[in-house]
Amino acid sequence: MKRRQAREIALQILYQLDVNPVDPVEALELYWRTFSPSLELRDFVERIVKGVSQHRPRIDELIDHYAEHWRLDRMDRVDRNILRMGVFELLYCDDIPMKVAINEAVELGKKFGSADDSKGFINGILDRIAKTVLERTEDGGEGEQDMDGR
């Protein structure tokens, strides 16, 4: 439950960064001063916010590629940032099982998503990305496959 709460906080901060791009550390410090969550929550929130920010070009590239008939800049900001968090967890958080990363993103979509079908939209994109990642690791390959599966 703590990680779900941390993901909700991270979503708020990533949304803020999407609206008003500033340094992620500055956004985190502002949030801490305003809301003062526990240190336990802060660690996971910082991991997500800093990780999404650091890997955002690659994350956005994957979302854009796998979101058939949707451009990243046309997506709702909440849905887009839930997807960013989910992709970050899929690709860069080995301690989080893929099913958990997808399920948590879908739950955020149910609670905060822009439309009734946000959860299906989020699930579909993350599932396609996860299958690409799974193929890479099951084949024993090193590094990420490109988007064509090579």
mmCIF file of C-alpha atoms in Angstrom:
data_model
loop_
_atom_site.group_PDB
_atom_site.id
_atom_site.type_symbol
_atom_site.label_atom_id
_atom_site.label_comp_id
_atom_site.label_asym_id
_atom_site.label_seq_id
_atom_site.Cartn_x
_atom_site.Cartn_y
_atom_site.Cartn_z
ATOM 1 C CA MET A 1 0.000 0.000 0.000
ATOM 2 C CA LYS A 2 2.906 2.361 0.688
ATOM 3 C CA ARG A 3 4.217 1.952 -2.858
ATOM 4 C CA ARG A 4 0.770 2.681 -4.295
ATOM 5 C CA GLN A 5 0.627 5.863 -2.237
ATOM 6 C CA ALA A 6 4.150 6.741 -3.414
ATOM 7 C CA ARG A 7 3.079 6.176 -7.036
ATOM 8 C CA GLU A 8 0.156 8.567 -6.537
ATOM 9 C CA ILE A 9 2.528 11.222 -5.214
ATOM 10 C CA ALA A 10 4.977 10.596 -8.067
ATOM 11 C CA LEU A 11 2.102 10.993 -10.538
ATOM 12 C CA GLN A 12 1.250 14.389 -9.041
ATOM 13 C CA ILE A 13 4.854 15.553 -9.323
ATOM 14 C CA LEU A 14 5.276 14.217 -12.873
ATOM 15 C CA TYR A 15 2.027 15.946 -13.856
ATOM 16 C CA GLN A 16 3.379 19.192 -12.397
ATOM 17 C CA LEU A 17 6.599 18.737 -14.371
ATOM 18 C CA ASP A 18 4.569 18.165 -17.531
ATOM 19 C CA VAL A 19 2.680 21.435 -16.996
ATOM 20 C CA ASN A 20 5.622 23.456 -15.703
ATOM 21 C CA PRO A 21 8.967 21.942 -16.696
ATOM 22 C CA VAL A 22 11.488 22.618 -13.940
ATOM 23 C CA ASP A 23 14.326 20.593 -12.511
ATOM 24 C CA PRO A 24 12.869 17.381 -11.003
ATOM 25 C CA VAL A 25 14.817 17.924 -7.778
ATOM 26 C CA GLU A 26 13.226 21.372 -7.436
ATOM 27 C CA ALA A 27 9.750 19.886 -7.965
ATOM 28 C CA LEU A 28 10.421 17.185 -5.367
ATOM 29 C CA GLU A 29 11.691 19.724 -2.813
ATOM 30 C CA LEU A 30 8.610 21.889 -3.322
ATOM 31 C CA TYR A 31 6.359 18.868 -2.778
ATOM 32 C CA TRP A 32 8.253 17.831 0.385
ATOM 33 C CA ARG A 33 8.005 21.346 1.835
ATOM 34 C CA THR A 34 4.294 21.526 1.074
ATOM 35 C CA PHE A 35 3.107 18.045 2.088
ATOM 36 C CA SER A 36 5.865 16.397 4.209
ATOM 37 C CA PRO A 37 5.266 12.695 3.433
ATOM 38 C CA SER A 38 7.164 10.018 5.350
ATOM 39 C CA LEU A 39 10.774 9.250 4.475
ATOM 40 C CA GLU A 40 9.686 5.752 3.442
ATOM 41 C CA LEU A 41 7.442 7.223 0.734
ATOM 42 C CA ARG A 42 10.016 9.794 -0.339
ATOM 43 C CA ASP A 43 12.597 7.215 -1.415
ATOM 44 C CA PHE A 44 10.279 5.461 -3.856
ATOM 45 C CA VAL A 45 8.761 8.735 -5.105
ATOM 46 C CA GLU A 46 12.229 10.129 -5.799
ATOM 47 C CA ARG A 47 13.248 6.931 -7.572
ATOM 48 C CA ILE A 48 10.259 7.196 -9.904
ATOM 49 C CA VAL A 49 10.383 10.952 -10.540
ATOM 50 C CA LYS A 50 14.141 11.097 -11.090
ATOM 51 C CA GLY A 51 14.122 7.887 -13.142
ATOM 52 C CA VAL A 52 11.276 8.981 -15.414
ATOM 53 C CA SER A 53 12.952 12.360 -15.868
ATOM 54 C CA GLN A 54 16.351 10.842 -16.653
ATOM 55 C CA HIS A 55 14.990 8.272 -19.121
ATOM 56 C CA ARG A 56 12.118 10.333 -20.489
ATOM 57 C CA PRO A 57 13.320 10.539 -24.121
ATOM 58 C CA ARG A 58 13.514 6.727 -24.392
ATOM 59 C CA ILE A 59 10.302 6.220 -22.415
ATOM 60 C CA ASP A 60 8.410 8.703 -24.607
ATOM 61 C CA GLU A 61 9.813 7.106 -27.741
ATOM 62 C CA LEU A 62 8.478 3.702 -26.674
ATOM 63 C CA ILE A 63 5.066 5.057 -25.685
ATOM 64 C CA ASP A 64 4.792 6.939 -28.952
ATOM 65 C CA HIS A 65 5.729 3.825 -30.916
ATOM 66 C CA TYR A 66 3.363 1.429 -29.138
ATOM 67 C CA ALA A 67 0.399 3.806 -28.772
ATOM 68 C CA GLU A 68 -1.186 2.978 -32.096
ATOM 69 C CA HIS A 69 -3.096 5.915 -33.589
ATOM 70 C CA TRP A 70 -2.115 8.187 -30.673
ATOM 71 C CA ARG A 71 0.568 10.828 -30.541
ATOM 72 C CA LEU A 72 2.182 11.434 -27.189
ATOM 73 C CA ASP A 73 1.452 15.163 -27.258
ATOM 74 C CA ARG A 74 -2.262 14.461 -27.877
ATOM 75 C CA MET A 75 -2.659 12.156 -24.856
ATOM 76 C CA ASP A 76 -4.181 13.384 -21.651
ATOM 77 C CA ARG A 77 -1.415 14.504 -19.263
ATOM 78 C CA VAL A 78 -2.522 12.144 -16.506
ATOM 79 C CA ASP A 79 -2.621 9.113 -18.811
ATOM 80 C CA ARG A 80 0.703 10.080 -20.380
ATOM 81 C CA ASN A 81 2.417 10.307 -16.989
ATOM 82 C CA ILE A 82 0.911 7.054 -15.757
ATOM 83 C CA LEU A 83 2.334 5.442 -18.886
ATOM 84 C CA ARG A 84 5.723 7.036 -18.264
ATOM 85 C CA MET A 85 5.797 5.639 -14.741
ATOM 86 C CA GLY A 86 4.743 2.209 -15.957
ATOM 87 C CA VAL A 87 7.360 2.108 -18.701
ATOM 88 C CA PHE A 88 10.030 3.260 -16.258
ATOM 89 C CA GLU A 89 9.156 0.431 -13.879
ATOM 90 C CA LEU A 90 9.069 -2.116 -16.714
ATOM 91 C CA LEU A 91 12.449 -1.154 -18.130
ATOM 92 C CA TYR A 92 14.483 0.110 -15.214
ATOM 93 C CA CYS A 93 13.140 -1.485 -12.010
ATOM 94 C CA ASP A 94 14.283 -5.090 -11.906
ATOM 95 C CA ASP A 95 12.887 -5.475 -8.386
ATOM 96 C CA ILE A 96 9.319 -4.816 -9.603
ATOM 97 C CA PRO A 97 7.677 -7.704 -11.503
ATOM 98 C CA MET A 98 6.261 -6.707 -14.881
ATOM 99 C CA LYS A 99 2.742 -7.759 -13.902
ATOM 100 C CA VAL A 100 2.925 -5.570 -10.800
ATOM 101 C CA ALA A 101 4.160 -2.562 -12.789
ATOM 102 C CA ILE A 102 1.319 -2.955 -15.291
ATOM 103 C CA ASN A 103 -1.329 -3.613 -12.641
ATOM 104 C CA GLU A 104 -0.283 -0.591 -10.586
ATOM 105 C CA ALA A 105 -0.420 1.641 -13.661
ATOM 106 C CA VAL A 106 -3.879 0.293 -14.539
ATOM 107 C CA GLU A 107 -5.062 0.978 -10.987
ATOM 108 C CA LEU A 108 -3.790 4.558 -11.253
ATOM 109 C CA GLY A 109 -5.638 4.814 -14.566
ATOM 110 C CA LYS A 110 -8.877 3.652 -12.935
ATOM 111 C CA LYS A 111 -8.525 6.172 -10.127
ATOM 112 C CA PHE A 112 -7.104 9.199 -11.939
ATOM 113 C CA GLY A 113 -7.386 8.513 -15.679
ATOM 114 C CA SER A 114 -9.026 10.928 -18.056
ATOM 115 C CA ALA A 115 -11.737 8.612 -19.351
ATOM 116 C CA ASP A 116 -13.561 5.382 -18.605
ATOM 117 C CA ASP A 117 -11.283 3.562 -21.020
ATOM 118 C CA SER A 118 -8.017 4.922 -19.576
ATOM 119 C CA LYS A 119 -7.312 1.629 -17.828
ATOM 120 C CA GLY A 120 -7.652 -0.314 -21.114
ATOM 121 C CA PHE A 121 -5.564 2.233 -22.990
ATOM 122 C CA ILE A 122 -2.804 2.105 -20.379
ATOM 123 C CA ASN A 123 -2.946 -1.684 -20.112
ATOM 124 C CA GLY A 124 -2.712 -2.166 -23.875
ATOM 125 C CA ILE A 125 0.343 0.025 -24.348
ATOM 126 C CA LEU A 126 2.225 -1.302 -21.327
ATOM 127 C CA ASP A 127 1.403 -4.888 -22.277
ATOM 128 C CA ARG A 128 2.883 -4.414 -25.753
ATOM 129 C CA ILE A 129 6.020 -2.840 -24.300
ATOM 130 C CA ALA A 130 6.315 -5.581 -21.652
ATOM 131 C CA LYS A 131 6.123 -8.291 -24.303
ATOM 132 C CA THR A 132 9.026 -6.644 -26.126
ATOM 133 C CA VAL A 133 11.053 -6.541 -22.915
ATOM 134 C CA LEU A 134 10.157 -10.155 -22.087
ATOM 135 C CA GLU A 135 11.260 -11.363 -25.511
ATOM 136 C CA ARG A 136 14.594 -9.656 -25.009
ATOM 137 C CA THR A 137 15.250 -11.221 -21.613
ATOM 138 C CA GLU A 138 13.953 -14.672 -22.563
ATOM 139 C CA ASP A 139 16.216 -14.709 -25.615
ATOM 140 C CA GLY A 140 19.134 -13.979 -23.321
ATOM 141 C CA GLY A 141 19.981 -10.881 -25.303
ATOM 142 C CA GLU A 142 21.782 -7.985 -23.785
ATOM 143 C CA GLY A 143 20.375 -4.498 -23.923
ATOM 144 C CA GLU A 144 17.029 -3.425 -25.265
ATOM 145 C CA GLN A 145 15.677 -4.624 -28.546
ATOM 146 C CA ASP A 146 14.865 -1.962 -31.025
ATOM 147 C CA MET A 147 11.189 -1.325 -31.717
ATOM 148 C CA ASP A 148 11.161 -3.755 -34.602
ATOM 149 C CA GLY A 149 12.203 -6.590 -32.300
ATOM 150 C CA ARG A 150 15.869 -6.649 -33.360
#
